[in-house]
PDB file of C-alpha atoms in Angstrom:
ATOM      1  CA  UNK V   1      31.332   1.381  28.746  1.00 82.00           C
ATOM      2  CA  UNK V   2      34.324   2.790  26.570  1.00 90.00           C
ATOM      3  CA  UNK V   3      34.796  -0.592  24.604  1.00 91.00           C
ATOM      4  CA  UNK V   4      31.501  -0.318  22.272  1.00 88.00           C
ATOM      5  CA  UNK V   5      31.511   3.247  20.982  1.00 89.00           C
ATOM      6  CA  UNK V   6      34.979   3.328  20.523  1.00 93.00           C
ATOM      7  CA  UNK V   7      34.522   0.631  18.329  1.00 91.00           C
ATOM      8  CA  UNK V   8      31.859   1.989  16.491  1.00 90.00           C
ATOM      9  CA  UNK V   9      33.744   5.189  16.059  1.00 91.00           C
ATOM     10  CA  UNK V  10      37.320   3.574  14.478  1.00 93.00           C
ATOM     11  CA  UNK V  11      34.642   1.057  12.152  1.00 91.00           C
ATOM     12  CA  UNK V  12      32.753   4.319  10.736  1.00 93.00           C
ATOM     13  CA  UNK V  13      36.597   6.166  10.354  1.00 94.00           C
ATOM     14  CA  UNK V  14      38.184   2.912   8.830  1.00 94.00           C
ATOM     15  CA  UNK V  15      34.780   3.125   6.610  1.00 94.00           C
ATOM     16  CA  UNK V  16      34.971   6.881   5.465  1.00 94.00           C
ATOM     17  CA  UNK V  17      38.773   6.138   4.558  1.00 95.00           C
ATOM     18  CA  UNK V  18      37.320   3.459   2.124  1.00 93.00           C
ATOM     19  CA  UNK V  19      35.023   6.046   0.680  1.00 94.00           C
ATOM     20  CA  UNK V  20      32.242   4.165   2.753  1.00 95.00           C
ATOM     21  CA  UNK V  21      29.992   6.525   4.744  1.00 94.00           C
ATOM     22  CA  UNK V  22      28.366   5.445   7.601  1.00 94.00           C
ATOM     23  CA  UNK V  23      25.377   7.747   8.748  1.00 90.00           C
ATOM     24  CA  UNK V  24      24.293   5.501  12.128  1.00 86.00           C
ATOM     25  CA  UNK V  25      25.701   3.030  14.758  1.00 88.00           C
ATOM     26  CA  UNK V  26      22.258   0.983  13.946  1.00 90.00           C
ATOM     27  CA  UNK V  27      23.300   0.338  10.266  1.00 92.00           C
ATOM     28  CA  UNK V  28      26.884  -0.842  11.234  1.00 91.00           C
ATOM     29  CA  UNK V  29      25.713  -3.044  13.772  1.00 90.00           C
ATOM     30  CA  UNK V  30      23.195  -4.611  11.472  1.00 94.00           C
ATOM     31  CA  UNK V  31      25.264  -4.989   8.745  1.00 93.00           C
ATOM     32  CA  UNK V  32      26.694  -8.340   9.103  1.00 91.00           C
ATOM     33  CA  UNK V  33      23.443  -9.608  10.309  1.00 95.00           C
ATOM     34  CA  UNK V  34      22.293  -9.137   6.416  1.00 97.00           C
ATOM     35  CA  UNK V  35      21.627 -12.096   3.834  1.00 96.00           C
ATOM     36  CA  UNK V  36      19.854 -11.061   1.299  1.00 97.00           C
ATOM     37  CA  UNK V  37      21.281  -8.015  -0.994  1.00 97.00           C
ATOM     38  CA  UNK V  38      19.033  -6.365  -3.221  1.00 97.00           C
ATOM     39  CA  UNK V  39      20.405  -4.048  -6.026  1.00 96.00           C
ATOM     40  CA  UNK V  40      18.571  -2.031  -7.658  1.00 93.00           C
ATOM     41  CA  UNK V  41      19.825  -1.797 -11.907  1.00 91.00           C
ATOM     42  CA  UNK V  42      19.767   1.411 -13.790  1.00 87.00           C
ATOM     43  CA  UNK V  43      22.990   3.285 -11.974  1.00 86.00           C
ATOM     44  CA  UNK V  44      23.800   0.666  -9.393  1.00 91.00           C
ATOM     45  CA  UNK V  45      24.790  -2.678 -11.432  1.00 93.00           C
ATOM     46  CA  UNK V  46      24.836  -0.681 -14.498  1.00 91.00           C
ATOM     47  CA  UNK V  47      26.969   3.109 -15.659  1.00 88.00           C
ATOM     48  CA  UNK V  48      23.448   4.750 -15.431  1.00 83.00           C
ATOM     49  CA  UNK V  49      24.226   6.072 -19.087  1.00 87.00           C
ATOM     50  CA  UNK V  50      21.935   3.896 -21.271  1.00 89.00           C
ATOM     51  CA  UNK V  51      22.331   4.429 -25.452  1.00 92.00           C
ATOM     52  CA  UNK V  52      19.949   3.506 -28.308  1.00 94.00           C
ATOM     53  CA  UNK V  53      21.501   0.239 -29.607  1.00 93.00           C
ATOM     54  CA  UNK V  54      18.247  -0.691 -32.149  1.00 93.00           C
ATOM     55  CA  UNK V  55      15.553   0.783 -34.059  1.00 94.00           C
ATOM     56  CA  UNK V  56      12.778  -0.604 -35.904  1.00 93.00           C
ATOM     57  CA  UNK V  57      10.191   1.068 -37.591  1.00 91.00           C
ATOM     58  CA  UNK V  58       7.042  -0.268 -39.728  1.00 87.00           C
ATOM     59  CA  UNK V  59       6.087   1.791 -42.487  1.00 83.00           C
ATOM     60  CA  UNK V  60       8.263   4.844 -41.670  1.00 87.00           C
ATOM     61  CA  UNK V  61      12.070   5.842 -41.755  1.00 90.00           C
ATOM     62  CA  UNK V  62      14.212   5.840 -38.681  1.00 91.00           C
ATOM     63  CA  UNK V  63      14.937   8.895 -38.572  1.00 92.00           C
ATOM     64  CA  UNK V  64      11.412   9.951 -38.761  1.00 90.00           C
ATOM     65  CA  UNK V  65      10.526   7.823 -35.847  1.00 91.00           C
ATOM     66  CA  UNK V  66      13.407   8.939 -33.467  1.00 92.00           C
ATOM     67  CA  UNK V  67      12.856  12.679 -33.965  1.00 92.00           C
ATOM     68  CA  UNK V  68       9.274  11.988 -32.963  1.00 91.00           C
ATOM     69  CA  UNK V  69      10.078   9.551 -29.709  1.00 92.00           C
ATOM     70  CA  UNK V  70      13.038  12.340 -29.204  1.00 92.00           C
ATOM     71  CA  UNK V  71      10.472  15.143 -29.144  1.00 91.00           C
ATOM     72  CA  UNK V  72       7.670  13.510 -27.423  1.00 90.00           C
ATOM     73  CA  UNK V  73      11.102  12.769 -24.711  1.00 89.00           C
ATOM     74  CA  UNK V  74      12.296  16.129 -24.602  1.00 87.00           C
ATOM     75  CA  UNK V  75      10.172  16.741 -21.065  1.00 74.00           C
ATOM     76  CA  UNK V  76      11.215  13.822 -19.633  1.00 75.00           C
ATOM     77  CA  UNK V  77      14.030  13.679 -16.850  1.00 74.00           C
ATOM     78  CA  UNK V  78      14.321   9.527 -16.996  1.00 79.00           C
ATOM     79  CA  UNK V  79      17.665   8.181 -18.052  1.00 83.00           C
ATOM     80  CA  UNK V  80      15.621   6.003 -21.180  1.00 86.00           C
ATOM     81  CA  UNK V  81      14.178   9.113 -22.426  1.00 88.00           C
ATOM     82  CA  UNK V  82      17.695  11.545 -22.900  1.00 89.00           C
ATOM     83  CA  UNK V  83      19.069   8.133 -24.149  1.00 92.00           C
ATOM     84  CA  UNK V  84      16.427   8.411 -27.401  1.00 92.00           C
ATOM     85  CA  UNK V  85      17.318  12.658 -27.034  1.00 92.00           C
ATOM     86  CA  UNK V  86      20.946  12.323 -27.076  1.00 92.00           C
ATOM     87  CA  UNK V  87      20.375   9.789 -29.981  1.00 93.00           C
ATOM     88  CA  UNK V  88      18.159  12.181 -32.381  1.00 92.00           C
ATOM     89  CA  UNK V  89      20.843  14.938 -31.337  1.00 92.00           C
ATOM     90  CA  UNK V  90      23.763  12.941 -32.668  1.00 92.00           C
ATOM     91  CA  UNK V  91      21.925  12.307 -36.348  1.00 92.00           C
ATOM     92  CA  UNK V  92      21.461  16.123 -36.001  1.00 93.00           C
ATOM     93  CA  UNK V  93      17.568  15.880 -36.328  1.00 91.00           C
ATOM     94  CA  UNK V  94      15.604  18.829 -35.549  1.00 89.00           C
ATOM     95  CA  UNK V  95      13.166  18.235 -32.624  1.00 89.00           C
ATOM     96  CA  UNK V  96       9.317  19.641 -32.711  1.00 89.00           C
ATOM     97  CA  UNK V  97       7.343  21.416 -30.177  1.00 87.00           C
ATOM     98  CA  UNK V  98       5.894  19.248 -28.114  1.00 86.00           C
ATOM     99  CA  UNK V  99       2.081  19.764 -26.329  1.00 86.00           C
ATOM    100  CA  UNK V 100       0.111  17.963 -23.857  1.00 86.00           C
ATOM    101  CA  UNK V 101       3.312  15.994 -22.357  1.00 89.00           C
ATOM    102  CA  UNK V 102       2.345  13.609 -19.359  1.00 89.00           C
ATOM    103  CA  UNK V 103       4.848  11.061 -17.778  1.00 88.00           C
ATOM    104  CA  UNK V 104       2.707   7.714 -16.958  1.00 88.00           C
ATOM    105  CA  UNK V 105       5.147   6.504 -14.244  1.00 83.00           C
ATOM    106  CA  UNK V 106       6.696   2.651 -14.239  1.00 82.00           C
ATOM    107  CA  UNK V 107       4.719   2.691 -17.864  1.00 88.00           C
ATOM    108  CA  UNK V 108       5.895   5.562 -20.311  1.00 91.00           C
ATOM    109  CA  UNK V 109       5.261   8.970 -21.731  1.00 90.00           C
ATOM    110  CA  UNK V 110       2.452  10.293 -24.045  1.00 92.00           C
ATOM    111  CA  UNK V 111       2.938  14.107 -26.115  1.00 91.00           C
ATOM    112  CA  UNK V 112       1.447  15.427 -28.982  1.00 90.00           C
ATOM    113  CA  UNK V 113       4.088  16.488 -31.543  1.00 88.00           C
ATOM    114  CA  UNK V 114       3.240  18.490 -34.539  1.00 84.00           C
ATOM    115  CA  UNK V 115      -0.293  17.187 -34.355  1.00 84.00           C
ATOM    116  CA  UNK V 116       0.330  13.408 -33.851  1.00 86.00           C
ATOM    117  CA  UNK V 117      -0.422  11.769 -30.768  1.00 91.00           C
ATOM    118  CA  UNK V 118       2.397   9.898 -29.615  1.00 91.00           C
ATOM    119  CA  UNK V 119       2.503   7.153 -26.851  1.00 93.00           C
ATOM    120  CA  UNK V 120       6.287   5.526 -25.773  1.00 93.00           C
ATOM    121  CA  UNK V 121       6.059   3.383 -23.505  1.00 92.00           C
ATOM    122  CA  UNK V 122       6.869  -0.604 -22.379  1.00 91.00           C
ATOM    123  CA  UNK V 123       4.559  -3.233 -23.454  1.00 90.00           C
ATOM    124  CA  UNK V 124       2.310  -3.097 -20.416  1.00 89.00           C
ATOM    125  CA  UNK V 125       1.642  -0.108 -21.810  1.00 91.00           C
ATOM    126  CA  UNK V 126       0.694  -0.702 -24.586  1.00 92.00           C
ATOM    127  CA  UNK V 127      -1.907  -3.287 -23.863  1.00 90.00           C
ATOM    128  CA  UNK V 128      -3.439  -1.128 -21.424  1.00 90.00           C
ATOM    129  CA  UNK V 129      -4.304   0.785 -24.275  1.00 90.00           C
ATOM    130  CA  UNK V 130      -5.180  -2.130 -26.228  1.00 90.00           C
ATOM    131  CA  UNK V 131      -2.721  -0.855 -28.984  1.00 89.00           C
ATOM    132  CA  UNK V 132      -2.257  -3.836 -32.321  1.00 85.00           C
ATOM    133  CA  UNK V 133       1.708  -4.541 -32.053  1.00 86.00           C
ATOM    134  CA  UNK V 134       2.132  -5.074 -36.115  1.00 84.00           C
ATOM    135  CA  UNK V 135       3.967  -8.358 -35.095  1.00 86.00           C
ATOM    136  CA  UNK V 136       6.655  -6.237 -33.399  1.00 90.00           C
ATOM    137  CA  UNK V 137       6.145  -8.073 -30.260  1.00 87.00           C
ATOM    138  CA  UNK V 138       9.185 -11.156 -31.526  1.00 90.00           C
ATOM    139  CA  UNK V 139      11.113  -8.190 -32.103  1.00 90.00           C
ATOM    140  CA  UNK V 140      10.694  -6.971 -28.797  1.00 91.00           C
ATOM    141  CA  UNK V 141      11.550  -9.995 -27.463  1.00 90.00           C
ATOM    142  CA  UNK V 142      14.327 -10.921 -29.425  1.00 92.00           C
ATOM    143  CA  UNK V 143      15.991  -7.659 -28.345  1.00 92.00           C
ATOM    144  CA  UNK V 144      14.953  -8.016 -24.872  1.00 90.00           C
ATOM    145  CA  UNK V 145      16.919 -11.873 -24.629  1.00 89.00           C
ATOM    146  CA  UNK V 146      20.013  -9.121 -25.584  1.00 90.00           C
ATOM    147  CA  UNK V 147      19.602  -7.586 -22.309  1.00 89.00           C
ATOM    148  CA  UNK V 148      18.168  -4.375 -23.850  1.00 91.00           C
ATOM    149  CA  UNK V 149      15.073  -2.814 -22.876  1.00 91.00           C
ATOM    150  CA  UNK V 150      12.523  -2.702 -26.079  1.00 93.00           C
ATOM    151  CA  UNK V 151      10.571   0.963 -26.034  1.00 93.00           C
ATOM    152  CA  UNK V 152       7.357   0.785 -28.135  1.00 94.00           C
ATOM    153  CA  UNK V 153       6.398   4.017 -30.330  1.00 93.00           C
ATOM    154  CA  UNK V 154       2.628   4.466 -30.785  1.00 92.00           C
ATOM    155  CA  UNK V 155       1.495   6.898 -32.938  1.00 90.00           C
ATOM    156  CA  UNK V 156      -2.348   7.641 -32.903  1.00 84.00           C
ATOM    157  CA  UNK V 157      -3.532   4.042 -32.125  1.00 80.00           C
ATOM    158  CA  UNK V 158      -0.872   1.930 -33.909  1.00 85.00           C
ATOM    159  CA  UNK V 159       2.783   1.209 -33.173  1.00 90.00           C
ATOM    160  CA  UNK V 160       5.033   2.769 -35.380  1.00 90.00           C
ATOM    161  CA  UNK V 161       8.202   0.952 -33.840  1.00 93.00           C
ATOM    162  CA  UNK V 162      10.370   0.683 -31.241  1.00 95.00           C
ATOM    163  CA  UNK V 163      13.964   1.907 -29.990  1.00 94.00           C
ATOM    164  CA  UNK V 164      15.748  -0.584 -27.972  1.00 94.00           C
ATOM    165  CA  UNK V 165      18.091   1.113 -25.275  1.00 93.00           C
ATOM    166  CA  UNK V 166      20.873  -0.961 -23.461  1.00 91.00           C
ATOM    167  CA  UNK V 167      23.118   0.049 -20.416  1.00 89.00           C
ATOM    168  CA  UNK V 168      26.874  -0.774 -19.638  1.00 89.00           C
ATOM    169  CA  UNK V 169      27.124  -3.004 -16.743  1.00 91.00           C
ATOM    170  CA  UNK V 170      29.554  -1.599 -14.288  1.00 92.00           C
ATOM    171  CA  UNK V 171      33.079  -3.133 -14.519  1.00 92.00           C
ATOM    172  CA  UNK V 172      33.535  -4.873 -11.101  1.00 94.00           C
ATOM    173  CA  UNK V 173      29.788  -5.986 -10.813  1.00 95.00           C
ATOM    174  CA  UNK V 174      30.254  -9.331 -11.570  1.00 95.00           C
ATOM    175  CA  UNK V 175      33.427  -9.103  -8.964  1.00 96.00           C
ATOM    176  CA  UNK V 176      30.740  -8.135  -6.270  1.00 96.00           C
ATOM    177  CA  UNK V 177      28.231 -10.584  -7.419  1.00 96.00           C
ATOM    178  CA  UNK V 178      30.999 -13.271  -6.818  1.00 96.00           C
ATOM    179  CA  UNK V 179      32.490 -11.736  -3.787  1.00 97.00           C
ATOM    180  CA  UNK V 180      28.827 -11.993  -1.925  1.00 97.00           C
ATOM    181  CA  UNK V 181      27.691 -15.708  -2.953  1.00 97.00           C
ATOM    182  CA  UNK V 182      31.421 -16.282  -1.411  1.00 97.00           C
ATOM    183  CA  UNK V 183      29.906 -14.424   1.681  1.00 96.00           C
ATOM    184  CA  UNK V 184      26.616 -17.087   1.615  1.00 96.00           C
ATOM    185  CA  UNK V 185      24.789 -13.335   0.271  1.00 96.00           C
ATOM    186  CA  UNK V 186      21.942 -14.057  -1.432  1.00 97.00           C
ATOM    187  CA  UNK V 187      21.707 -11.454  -4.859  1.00 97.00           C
ATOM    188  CA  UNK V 188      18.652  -9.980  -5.816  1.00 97.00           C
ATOM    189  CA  UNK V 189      18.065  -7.913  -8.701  1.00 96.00           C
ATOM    190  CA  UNK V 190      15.394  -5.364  -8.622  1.00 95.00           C
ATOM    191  CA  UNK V 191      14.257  -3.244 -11.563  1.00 92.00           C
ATOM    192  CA  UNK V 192      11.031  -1.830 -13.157  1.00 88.00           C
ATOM    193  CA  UNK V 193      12.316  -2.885 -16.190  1.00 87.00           C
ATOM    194  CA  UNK V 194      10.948  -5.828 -18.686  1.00 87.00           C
ATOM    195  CA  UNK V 195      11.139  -9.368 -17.574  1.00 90.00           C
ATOM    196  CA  UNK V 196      13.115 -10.599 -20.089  1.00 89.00           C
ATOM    197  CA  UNK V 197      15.600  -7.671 -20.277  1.00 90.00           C
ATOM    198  CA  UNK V 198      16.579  -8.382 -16.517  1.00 92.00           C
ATOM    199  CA  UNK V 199      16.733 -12.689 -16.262  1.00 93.00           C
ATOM    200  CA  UNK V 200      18.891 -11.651 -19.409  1.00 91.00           C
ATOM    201  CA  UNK V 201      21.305  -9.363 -17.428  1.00 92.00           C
ATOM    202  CA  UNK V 202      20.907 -11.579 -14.401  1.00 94.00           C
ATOM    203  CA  UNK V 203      21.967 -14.705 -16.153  1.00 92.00           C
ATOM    204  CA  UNK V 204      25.103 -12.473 -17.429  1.00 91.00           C
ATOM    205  CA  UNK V 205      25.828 -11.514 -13.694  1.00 94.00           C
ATOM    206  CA  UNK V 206      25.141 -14.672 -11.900  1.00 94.00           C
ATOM    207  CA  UNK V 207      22.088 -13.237  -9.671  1.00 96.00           C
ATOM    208  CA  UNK V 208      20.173 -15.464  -7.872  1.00 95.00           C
ATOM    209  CA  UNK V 209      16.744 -13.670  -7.868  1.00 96.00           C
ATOM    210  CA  UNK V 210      15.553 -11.221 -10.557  1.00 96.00           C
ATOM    211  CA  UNK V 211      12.327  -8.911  -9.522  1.00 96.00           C
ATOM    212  CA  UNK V 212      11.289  -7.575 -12.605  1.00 94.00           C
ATOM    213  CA  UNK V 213       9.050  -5.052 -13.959  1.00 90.00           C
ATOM    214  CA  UNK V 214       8.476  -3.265 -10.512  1.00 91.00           C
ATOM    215  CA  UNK V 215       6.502  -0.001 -10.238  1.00 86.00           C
ATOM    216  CA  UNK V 216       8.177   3.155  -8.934  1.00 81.00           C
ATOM    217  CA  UNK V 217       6.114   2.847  -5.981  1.00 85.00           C
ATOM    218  CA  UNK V 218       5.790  -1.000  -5.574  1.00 92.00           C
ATOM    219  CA  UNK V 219       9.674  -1.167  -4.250  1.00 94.00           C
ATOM    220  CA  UNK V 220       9.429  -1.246  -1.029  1.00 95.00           C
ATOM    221  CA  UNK V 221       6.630  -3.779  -0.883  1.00 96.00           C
ATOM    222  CA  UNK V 222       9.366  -6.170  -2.478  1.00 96.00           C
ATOM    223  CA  UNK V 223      11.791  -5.547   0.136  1.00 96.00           C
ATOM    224  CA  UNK V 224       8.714  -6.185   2.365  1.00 97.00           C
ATOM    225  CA  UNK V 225       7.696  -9.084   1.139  1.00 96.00           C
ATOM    226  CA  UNK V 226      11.435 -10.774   1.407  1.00 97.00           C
ATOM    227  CA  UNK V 227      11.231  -9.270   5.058  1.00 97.00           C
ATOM    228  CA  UNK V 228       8.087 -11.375   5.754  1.00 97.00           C
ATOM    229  CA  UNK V 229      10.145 -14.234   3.905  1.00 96.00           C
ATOM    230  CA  UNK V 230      12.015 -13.838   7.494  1.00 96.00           C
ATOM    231  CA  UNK V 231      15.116 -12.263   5.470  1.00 97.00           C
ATOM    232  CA  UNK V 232      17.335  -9.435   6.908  1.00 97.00           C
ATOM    233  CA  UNK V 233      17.751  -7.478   3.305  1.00 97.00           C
ATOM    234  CA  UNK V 234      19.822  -4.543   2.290  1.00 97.00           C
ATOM    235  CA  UNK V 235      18.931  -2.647  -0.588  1.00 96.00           C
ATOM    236  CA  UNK V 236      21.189  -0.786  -2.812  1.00 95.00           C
ATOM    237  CA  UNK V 237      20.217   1.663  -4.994  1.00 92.00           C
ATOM    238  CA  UNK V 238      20.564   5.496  -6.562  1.00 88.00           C
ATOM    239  CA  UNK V 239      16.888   6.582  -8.003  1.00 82.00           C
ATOM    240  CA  UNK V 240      14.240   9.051  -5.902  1.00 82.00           C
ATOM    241  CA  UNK V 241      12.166   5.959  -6.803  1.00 83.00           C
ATOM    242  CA  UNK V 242      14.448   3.786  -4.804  1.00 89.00           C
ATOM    243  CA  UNK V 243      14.539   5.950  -1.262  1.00 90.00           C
ATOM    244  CA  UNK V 244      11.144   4.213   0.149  1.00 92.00           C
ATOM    245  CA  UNK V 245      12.667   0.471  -0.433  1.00 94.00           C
ATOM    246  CA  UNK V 246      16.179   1.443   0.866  1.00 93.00           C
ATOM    247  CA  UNK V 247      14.120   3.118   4.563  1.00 93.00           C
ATOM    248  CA  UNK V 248      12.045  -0.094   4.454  1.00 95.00           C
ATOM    249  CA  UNK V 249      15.152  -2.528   4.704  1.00 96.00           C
ATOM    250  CA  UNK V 250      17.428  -3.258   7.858  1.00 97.00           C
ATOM    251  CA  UNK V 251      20.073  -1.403   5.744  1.00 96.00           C
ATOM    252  CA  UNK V 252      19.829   1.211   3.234  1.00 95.00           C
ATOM    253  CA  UNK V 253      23.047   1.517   0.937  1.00 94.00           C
ATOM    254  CA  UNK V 254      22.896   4.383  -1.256  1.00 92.00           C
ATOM    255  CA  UNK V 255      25.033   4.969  -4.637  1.00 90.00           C
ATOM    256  CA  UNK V 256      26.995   8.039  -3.947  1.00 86.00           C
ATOM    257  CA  UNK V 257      27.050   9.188  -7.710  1.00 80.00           C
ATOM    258  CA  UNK V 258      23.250   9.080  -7.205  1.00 77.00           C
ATOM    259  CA  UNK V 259      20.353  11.513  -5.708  1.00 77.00           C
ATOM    260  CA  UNK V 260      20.469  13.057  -2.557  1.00 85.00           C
ATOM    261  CA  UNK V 261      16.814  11.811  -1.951  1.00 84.00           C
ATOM    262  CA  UNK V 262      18.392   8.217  -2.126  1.00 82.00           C
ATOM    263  CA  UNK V 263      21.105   8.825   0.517  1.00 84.00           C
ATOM    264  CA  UNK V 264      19.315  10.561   2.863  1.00 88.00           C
ATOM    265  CA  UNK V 265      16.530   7.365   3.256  1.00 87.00           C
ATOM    266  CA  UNK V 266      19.968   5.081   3.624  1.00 90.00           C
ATOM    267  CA  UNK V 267      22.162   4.326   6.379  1.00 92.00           C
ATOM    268  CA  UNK V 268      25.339   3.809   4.472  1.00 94.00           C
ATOM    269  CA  UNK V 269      26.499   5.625   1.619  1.00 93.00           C
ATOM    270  CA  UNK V 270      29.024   4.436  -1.119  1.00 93.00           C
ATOM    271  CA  UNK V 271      30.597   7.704  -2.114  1.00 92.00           C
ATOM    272  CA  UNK V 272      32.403   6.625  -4.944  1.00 88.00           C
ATOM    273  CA  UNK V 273      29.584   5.025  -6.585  1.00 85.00           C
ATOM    274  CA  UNK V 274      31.818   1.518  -6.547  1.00 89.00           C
ATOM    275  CA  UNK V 275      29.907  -1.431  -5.984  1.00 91.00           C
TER     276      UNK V 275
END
């Protein structure tokens, strides 16, 4: 009667002293029943502080183009669009007032800035608008092999450009990666981001599985569909966006550098934020 719980109660103290907080018997008990990790990229394999590496422009100047995309951004709370703000800020550009601002979610942002309509998105997109690429596109792609995530810049009903944002990948990521094949883990990498971008990154890390280009709201029908695969699957992630898949899977692990949102939906919480 003693033997269990006590247990349980010097694993979840020997866990805290590791910066590792367990939130439920049920997630240390099912813990070593998992073989399939899924982690989640922007602020779990990577820092979470992307940059502007590239941009391209067709018939404007850069700078032009960046305090538009930074303007049309200014609204928006997702870690690609302060990565164009912080950008424009650094050149010192002045940024315009920006009207009509609405966040298309998994796809972009559209804004009118001083008059012109501006769409900044991924290239999904911009063929759901049924916008001509001006042979951008083998840019894109080209970028995109690079591991960075191509952003196109629409303005009225042509693209103007695009700003290509890249992340650091944490340092001890491809430690982990290692560590769990050595385990017989299977590594999946999970991301709303652009095909391309993440086999890219996953060929870098050594992942085995790369689910790419995954709406917000699509997650946790991925960790469903490896479920019905007959897998028992962890997910590890940071994001609001991420707290559905990490309550759908035997064991939510939740970045502790990341949203409160997240690590309330998960049973284990990595307070440092190291994988």
């Amino acid at each position: 009667g003693l033997a269990t719980p006590t247990a349980i109660i010097v694993g979840t103290g020997k866990g805290a002293e590791w910066g590792i907080l367990i939130r439920s018997a049920e997630a240390l008990e099912t813990a070593h029943k998992i073989d399939t990790i899924v982690l989640d990229k922007t602020g779990t394999l990577t820092v979470g502080k992307p940059q502007v590496t590239d941009v391209i422009v067709k018939g404007m100047s850069e700078e032009d183009l960046l305090m538009l995309a930074a303007s049309a951004e200014k609204g928006s709370e997702h870690p690609l669009g302060e990565a164009i703000v912080t950008s424009a800020e650094k050149r010192g550009l002045a940024l315009k007032d920006v009207r009509e601002f609405n966040a298309i979610p998994g796809l972009g942002i559209e804004a009118r800035v001083n008059g012109t309509q501006i769409t900044l998105g991924n290239l999904a997109l911009m063929q759901e608008r049924n916008y001509a690429l001006n042979g951008l596109d083998a840019r894109a792609a080209e970028l995109s092999s690079q591991g960075k995530t191509p952003m196109y810049i629409a303005l009225g009903d042509r693209v103007g450009g695009i700003i290509a944002i890249a992340d650091t990948l944490k340092p001890e990521a491809r430690d982990v990666i290692r560590s769990l094949h050595a385990m017989g883990r299977e590594v999946v990498m999970l991301t709303g981001d652009n095909r391309r971008t993440a086999e890219a990154i996953a060929r870098d890390l050594g992942i085995d599985r790369v689910l790419a280009e995954v709406l917000p709201d699509g997650k946790s029908q991925e960790i469903k569909d490896l479920q019905a695969e007959g897998k028992v699957v962890a997910m590890v992630g940071d994001g609001i966006n991420d707290a559905p898949a990490l309550a759908q899977a035997q064991v939510g692990i939740a970045i502790g550098t990341g949203t409160d949102v997240a690590m309330e939906a998960a049973g284990i919480t990595l307070v440092r934020g190291n994988l």
